[in-house]
Coordinates of C-alpha atoms and ligand atoms in Angstrom, one line a residue:
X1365 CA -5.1 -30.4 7.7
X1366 CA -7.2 -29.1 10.2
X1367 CA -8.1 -25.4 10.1
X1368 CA -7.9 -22.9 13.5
X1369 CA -10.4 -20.5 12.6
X1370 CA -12.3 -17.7 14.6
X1371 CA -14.3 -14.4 13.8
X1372 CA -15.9 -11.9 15.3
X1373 CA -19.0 -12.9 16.9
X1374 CA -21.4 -10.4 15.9
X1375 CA -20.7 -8.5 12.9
X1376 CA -23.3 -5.5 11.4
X1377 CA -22.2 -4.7 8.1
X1378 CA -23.2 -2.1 5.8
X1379 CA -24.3 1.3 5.4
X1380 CA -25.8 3.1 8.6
X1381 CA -24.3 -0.2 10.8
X1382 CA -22.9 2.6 13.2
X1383 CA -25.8 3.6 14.6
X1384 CA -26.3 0.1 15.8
X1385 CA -23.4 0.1 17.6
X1386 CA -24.9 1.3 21.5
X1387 CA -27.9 -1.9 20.8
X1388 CA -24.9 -4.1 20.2
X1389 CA -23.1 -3.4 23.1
X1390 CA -26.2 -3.3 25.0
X1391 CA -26.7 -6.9 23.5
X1392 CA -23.5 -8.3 24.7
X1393 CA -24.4 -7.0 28.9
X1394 CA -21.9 -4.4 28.6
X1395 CA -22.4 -0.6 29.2
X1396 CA -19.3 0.7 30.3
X1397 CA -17.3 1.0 27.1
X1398 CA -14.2 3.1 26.7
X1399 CA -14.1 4.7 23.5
X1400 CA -10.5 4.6 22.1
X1401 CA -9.8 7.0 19.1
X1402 CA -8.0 9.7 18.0
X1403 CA -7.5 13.5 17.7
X1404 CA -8.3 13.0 13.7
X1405 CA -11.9 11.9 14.3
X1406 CA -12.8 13.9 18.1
X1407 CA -12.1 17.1 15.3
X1408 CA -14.1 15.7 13.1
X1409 CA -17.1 15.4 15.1
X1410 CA -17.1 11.7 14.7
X1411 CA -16.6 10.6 18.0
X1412 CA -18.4 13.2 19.8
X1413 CA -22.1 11.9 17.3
X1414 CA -20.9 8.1 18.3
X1415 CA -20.4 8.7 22.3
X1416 CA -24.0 10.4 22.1
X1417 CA -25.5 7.6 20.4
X1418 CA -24.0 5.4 22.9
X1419 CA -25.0 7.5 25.9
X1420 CA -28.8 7.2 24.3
X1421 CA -28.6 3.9 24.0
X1422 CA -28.4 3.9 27.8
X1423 CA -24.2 3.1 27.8
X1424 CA -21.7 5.0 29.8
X1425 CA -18.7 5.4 28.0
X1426 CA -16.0 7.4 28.6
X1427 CA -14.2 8.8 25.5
X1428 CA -10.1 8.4 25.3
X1429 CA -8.5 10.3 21.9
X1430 CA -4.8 10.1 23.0
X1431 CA -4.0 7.5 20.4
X1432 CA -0.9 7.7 18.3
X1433 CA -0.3 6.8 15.0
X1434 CA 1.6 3.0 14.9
X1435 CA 0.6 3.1 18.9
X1436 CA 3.9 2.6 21.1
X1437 CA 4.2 1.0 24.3
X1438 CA 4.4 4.3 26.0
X1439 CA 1.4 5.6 24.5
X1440 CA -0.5 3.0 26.3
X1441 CA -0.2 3.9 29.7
X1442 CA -2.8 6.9 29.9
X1443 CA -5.2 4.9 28.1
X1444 CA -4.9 2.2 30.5
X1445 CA -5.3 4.7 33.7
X1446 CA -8.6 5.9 31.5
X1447 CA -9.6 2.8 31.2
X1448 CA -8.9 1.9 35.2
X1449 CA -10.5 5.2 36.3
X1450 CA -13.5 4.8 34.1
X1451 CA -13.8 0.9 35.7
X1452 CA -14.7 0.0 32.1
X1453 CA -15.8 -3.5 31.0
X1454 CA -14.9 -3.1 27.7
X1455 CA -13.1 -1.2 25.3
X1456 CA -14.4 0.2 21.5
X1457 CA -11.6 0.7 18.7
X1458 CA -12.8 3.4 16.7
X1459 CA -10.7 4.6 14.0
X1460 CA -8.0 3.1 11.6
X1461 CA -5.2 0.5 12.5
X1462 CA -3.8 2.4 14.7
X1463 CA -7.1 3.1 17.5
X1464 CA -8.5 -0.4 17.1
X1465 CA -4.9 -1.9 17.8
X1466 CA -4.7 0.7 20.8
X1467 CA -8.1 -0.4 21.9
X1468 CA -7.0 -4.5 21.7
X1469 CA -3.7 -4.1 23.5
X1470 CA -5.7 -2.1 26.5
X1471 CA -7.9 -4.7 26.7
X1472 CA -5.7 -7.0 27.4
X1473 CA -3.6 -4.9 29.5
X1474 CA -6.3 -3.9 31.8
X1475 CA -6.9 -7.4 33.0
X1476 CA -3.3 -8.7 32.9
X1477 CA -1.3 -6.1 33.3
X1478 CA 2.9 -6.0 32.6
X1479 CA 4.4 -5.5 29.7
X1480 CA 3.5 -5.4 26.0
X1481 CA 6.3 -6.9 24.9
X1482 CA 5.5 -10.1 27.8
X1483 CA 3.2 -10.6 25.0
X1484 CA 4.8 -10.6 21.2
X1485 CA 5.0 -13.3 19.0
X1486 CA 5.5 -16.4 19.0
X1487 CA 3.0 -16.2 21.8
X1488 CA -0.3 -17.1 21.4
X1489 CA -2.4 -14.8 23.7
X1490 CA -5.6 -17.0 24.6
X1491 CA -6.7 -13.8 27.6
X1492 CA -9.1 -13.0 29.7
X1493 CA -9.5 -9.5 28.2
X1494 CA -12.1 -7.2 28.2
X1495 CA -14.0 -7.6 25.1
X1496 CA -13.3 -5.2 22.5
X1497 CA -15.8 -3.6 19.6
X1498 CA -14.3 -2.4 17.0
X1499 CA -15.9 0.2 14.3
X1500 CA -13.6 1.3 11.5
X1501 CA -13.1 4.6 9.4
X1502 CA -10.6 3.4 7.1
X1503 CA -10.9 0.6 4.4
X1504 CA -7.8 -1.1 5.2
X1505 CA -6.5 -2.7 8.0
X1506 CA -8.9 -5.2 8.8
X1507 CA -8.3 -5.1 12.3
X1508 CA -11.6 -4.9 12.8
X1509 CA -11.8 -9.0 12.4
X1510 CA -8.1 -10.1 13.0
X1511 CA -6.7 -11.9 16.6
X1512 CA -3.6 -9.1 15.9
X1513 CA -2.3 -6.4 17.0
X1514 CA 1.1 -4.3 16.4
X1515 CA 2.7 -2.0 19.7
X1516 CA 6.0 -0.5 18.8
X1517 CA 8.3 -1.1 21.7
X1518 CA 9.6 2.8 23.0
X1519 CA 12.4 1.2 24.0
X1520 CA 13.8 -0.1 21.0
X1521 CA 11.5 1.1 17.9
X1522 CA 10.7 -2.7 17.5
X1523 CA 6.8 -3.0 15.7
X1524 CA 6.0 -6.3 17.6
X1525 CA 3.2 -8.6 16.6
X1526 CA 1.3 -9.7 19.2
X1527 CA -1.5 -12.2 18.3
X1528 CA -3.9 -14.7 19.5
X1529 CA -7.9 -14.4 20.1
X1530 CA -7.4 -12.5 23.3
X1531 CA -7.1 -9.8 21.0
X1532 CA -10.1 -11.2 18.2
X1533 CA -13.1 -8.0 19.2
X1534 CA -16.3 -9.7 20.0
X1535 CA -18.1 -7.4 17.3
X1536 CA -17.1 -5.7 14.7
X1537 CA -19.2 -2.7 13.3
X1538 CA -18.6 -2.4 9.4
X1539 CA -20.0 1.5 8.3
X1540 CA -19.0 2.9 4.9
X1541 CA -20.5 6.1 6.0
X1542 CA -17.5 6.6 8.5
X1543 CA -14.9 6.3 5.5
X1544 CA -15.8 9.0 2.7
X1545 CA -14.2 11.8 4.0
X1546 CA -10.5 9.5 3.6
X1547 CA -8.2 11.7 1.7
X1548 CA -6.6 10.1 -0.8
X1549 CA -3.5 8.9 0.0
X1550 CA -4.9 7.0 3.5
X1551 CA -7.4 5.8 0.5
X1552 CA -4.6 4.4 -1.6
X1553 CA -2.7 2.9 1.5
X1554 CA -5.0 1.7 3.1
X1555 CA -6.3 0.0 0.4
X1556 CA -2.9 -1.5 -1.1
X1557 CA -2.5 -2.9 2.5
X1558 CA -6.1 -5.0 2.5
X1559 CA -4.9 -6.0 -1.3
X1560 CA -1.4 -7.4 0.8
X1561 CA -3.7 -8.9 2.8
X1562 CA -5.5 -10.9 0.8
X1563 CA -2.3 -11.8 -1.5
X1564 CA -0.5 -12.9 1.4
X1565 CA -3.6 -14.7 3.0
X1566 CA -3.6 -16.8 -0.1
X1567 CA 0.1 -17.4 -0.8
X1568 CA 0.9 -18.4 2.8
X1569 CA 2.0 -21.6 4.1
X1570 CA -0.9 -21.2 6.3
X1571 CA -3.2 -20.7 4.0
X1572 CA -6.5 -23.0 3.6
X1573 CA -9.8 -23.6 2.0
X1574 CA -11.5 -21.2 4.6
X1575 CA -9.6 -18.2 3.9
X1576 CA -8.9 -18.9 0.4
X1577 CA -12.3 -17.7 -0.9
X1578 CA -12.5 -14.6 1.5
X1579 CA -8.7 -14.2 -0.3
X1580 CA -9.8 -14.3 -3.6
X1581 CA -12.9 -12.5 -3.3
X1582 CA -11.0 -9.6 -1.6
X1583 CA -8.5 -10.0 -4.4
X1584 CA -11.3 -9.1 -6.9
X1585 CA -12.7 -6.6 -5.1
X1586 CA -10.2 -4.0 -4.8
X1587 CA -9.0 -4.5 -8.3
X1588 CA -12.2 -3.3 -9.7
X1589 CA -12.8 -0.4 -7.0
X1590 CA -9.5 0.7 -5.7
X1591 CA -8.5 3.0 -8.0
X1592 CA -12.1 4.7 -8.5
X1593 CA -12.2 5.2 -4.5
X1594 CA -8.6 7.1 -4.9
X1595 CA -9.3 9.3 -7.8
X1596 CA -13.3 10.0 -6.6
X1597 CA -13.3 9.8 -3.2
X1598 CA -17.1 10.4 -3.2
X1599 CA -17.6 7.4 -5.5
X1600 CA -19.8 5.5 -2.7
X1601 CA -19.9 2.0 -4.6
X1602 CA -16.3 1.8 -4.3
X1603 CA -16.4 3.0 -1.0
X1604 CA -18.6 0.4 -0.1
X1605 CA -16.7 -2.2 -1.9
X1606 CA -13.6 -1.5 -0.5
X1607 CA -14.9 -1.4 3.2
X1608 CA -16.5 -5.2 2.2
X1609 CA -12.7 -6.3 1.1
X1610 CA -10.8 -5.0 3.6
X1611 CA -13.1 -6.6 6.2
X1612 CA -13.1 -10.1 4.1
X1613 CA -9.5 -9.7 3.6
X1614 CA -8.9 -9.3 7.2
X1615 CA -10.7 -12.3 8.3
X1616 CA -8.8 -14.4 5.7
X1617 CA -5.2 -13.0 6.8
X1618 CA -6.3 -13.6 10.7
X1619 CA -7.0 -17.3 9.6
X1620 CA -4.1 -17.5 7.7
X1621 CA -1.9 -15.5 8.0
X1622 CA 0.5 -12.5 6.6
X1623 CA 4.7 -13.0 5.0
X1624 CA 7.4 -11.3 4.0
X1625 CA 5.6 -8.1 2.6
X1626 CA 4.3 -7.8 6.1
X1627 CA 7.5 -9.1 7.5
X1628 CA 9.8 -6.6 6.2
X1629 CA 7.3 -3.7 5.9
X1630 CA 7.0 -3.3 10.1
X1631 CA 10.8 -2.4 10.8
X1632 CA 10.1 0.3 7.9
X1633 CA 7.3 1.9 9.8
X1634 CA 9.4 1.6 13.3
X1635 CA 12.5 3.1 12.2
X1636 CA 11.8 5.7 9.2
X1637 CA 7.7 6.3 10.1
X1638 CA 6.0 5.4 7.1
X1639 CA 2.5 4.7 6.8
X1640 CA 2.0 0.7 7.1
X1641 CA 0.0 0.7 3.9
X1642 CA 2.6 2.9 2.2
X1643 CA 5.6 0.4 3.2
X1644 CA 3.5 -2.4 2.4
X1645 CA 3.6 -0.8 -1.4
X1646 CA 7.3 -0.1 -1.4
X1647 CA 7.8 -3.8 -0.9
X1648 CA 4.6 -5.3 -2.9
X1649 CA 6.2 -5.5 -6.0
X1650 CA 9.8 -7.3 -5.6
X1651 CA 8.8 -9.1 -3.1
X1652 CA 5.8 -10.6 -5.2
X1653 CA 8.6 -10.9 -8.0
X1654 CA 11.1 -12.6 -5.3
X1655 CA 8.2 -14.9 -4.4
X1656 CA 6.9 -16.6 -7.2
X1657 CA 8.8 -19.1 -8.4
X1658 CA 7.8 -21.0 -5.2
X1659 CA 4.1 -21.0 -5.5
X1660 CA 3.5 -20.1 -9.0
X1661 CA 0.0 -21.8 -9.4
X1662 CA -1.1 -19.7 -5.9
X1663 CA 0.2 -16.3 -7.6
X1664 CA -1.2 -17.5 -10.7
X1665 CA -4.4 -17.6 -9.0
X1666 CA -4.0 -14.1 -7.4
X1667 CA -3.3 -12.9 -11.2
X1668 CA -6.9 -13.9 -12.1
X1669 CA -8.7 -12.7 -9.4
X1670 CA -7.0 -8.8 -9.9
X1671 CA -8.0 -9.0 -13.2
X1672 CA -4.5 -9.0 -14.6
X1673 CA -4.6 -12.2 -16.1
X1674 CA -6.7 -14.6 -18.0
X1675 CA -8.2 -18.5 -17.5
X1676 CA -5.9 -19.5 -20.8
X1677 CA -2.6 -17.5 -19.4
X1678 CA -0.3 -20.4 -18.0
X1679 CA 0.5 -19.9 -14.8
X1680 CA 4.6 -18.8 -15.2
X1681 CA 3.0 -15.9 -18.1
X1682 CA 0.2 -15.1 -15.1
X1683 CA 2.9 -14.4 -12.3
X1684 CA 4.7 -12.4 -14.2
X1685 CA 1.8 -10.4 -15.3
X1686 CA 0.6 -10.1 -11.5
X1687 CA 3.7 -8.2 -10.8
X1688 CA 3.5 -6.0 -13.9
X1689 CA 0.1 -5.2 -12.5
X1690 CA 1.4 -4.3 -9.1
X1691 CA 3.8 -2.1 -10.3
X1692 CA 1.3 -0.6 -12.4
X1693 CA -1.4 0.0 -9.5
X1694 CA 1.6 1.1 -7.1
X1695 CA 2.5 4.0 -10.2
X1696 CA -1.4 4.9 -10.3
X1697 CA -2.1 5.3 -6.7
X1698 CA 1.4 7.5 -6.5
X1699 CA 3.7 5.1 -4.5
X1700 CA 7.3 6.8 -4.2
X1701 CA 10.1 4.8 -3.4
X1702 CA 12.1 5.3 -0.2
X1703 CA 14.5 7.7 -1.6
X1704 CA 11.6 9.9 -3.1
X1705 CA 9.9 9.5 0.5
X1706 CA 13.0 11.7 2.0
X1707 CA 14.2 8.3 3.4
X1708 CA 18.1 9.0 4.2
X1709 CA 20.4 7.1 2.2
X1710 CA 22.9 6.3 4.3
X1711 CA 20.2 5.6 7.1
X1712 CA 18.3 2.8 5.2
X1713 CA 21.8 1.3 4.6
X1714 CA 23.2 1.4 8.3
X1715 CA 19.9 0.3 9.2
X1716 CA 19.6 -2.8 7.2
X1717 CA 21.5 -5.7 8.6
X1718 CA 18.9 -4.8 11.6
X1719 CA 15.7 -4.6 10.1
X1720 CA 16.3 -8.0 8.1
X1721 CA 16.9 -9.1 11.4
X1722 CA 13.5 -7.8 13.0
X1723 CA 11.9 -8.9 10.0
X1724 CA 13.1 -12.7 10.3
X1725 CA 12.0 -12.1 14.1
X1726 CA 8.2 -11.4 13.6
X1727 CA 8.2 -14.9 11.8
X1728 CA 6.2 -13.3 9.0
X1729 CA 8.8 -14.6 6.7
X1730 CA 8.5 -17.9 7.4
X1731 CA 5.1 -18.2 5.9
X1732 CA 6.2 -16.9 2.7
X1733 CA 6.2 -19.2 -0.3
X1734 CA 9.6 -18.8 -0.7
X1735 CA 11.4 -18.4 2.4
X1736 CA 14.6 -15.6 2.3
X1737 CA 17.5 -15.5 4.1
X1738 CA 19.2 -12.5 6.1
X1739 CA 21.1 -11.8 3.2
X1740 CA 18.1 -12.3 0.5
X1741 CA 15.9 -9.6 2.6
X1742 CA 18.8 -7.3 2.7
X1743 CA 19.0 -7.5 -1.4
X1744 CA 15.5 -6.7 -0.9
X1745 CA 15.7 -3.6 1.1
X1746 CA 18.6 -2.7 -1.3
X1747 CA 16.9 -3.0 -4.6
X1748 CA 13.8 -0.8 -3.8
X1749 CA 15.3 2.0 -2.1
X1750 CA 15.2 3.8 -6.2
Ligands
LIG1952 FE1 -1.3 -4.8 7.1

């Protein structure tokens, strides 16, 4: 098998790596960036300390903060007059998912115009774009190094995927610093969603040699420093471990790819508005439990790295003990199910039968080791509403 894989081209990793950011967009010829964040970090301070270190490095940016959380299609369309009136020739994602997704969709938008959704999977988005930098403050989504990005369609509440290396950012700009004032539940979601990551990077049908190691790495990692990062947020080891996993996990999912947590977690977000990370967790530990039997030697594997089994554990005793440890880690970090969310009952029933349907859609499910059916993904839904 022959392995499609792509990065970031520059990267600048580790602590202090922001202020670097204005020399590496000088680097690149660019000096018109658009600065895409949100009202979370212009409060802060955050962005206000990054557009002046880009203004001294000689840049022009022009700062947009109208981001929304999972970004919709709608909320695209003042960022792309912004990034129009600004004639910007590229665009920075600065923030969590949510801004750097925001920042890749614009830069596509801005030099091909139409319609998100022209653009969802299955279609493979080669450009042009304007090149986008990306600098996150959460350890987590690894969009920072991944050729995706998720718009929610305003018209129908529809998270699409949208991938291809049109939307891969040219650098990538990997700070700690910009993380340690997380609270602790972005911590904990956040970081269970680079764990699904990595799990689902290694498990997929797409999975290969490349993205294995980054996988299992990743795995490791947040085992040993997720939960110190949640309960001791100023713990800066596991700070700066998490930040190195999420990032590694991200390139291994982009050259892989995600499944069916992934798959089914999206229509969650659309319709009910959880956090990605947090829906990701709903779903972790069934669907890991759904899942094994297909690939128990990769699950096996995934066992080891957490830390949750050992080298002599066969693999059938390993699986078995990865979801006992995923269920444990989602009862540490304070995962409720849907039903102690304040999801409606009656709501997540009706609205079943459609979000199998969306999740089958995305095509995340067909990478799964075990693919479901419509009817399998609704027993799904069903059995962790609690
Ligand atoms: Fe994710």
């Amino acid at each position: 098998m022959v392995a499609s894989l792509s990065l970031p081209r520059i990267m600048r990793v580790g602590r202090g790596a922001a202020e670097e950011l204005g020399n590496v967009i000088a680097g690149l010829g660019l000096s018109r960036p658009l600065l895409v964040t949100d009202a979370y970090l212009v409060g802060s301070g955050a962005a206000e300390r990054l557009a002046a270190a880009l203004l001294k490095a000689g840049l022009s940016p022009r700062l947009f903060s109208d981001t929304v959380p999972d970004p919709t299609t709608d909320s695209l369309a003042p960022g792309l007059k912004a990034l129009h009136d600004h004639e910007a020739d590229s665009v920075i994602g600065f923030g969590g998912g949510s801004p750097m997704d925001t920042a890749k969709a614009l830069a596509l938008l801005g030099v091909q115009g139409g319609h998100m959704r022209d653009y969802k999977a299955p279609r493979v988005n080669l450009g042009p774009a304007l090149p986008v930098i990306a600098v996150p403050t959460t350890a987590g989504s690894g969009s920072e190094a991944t050729q995706f990005t998720v718009i929610t369609d305003s018209g129908t509440d529809e998270k699409m995927l949208c991938l291809g290396p049109a939307f891969l950012p040219i650098a990538a700009v990997v700070d700690v610093e910009l993380t340690m004032s997380m609270p602790s539940r972005l911590t904990a979601d956040t970081g269970i969603d680079a764990l699904t990551h990595a799990v689902e990077a290694y498990v997929s049908r797409k999975a290969n040699p490349f993205s294995d190691g980054l996988a299992l790495t990743a795995i490791g990692t947040i085992g040993r420093h997720l939960r110190p990062a949640y309960t001791d947020g100023s713990d800066v080891r596991a700070r700066e471990a998490m930040m190195l996993a999420a990032t590694q996990a991200g390139i291994a999912f982009s050259n892989s790819s995600v499944a069916l947590v992934h798959g089914m977690s999206r229509p969650i977000g659309a319709h009910f508005h959880v956090a990605h990370g947090l829906s990701n967790a709903m779903l972790f530990p069934a669907v890991t439990a759904f899942s094994v039997h297909a690939a128990p030697g990769r699950y096996a594997d995934c066992a080891r790295a957490l830390g949750a089994a050992t080298a002599t554990d066969a693999d059938e005793v390993a699986t078995g003990k990865l979801v006992d440890a995923l269920r444990g880690l989602c009862h540490d970090l304070d995962v409720p199910t849907p039903r102690a969310h304040g999801i409606d009952q009656e709501a997540w029933t009706r609205l079943t039968p459609l979000m199998a349907e969306q999740a089958l859609a995305s095509g995340s499910p067909a990478n799964n080791p075990a693919v479901p059916t419509a009817d399998q993904i609704q027993d799904l839904y069903a059995g962790i509403y609690g």
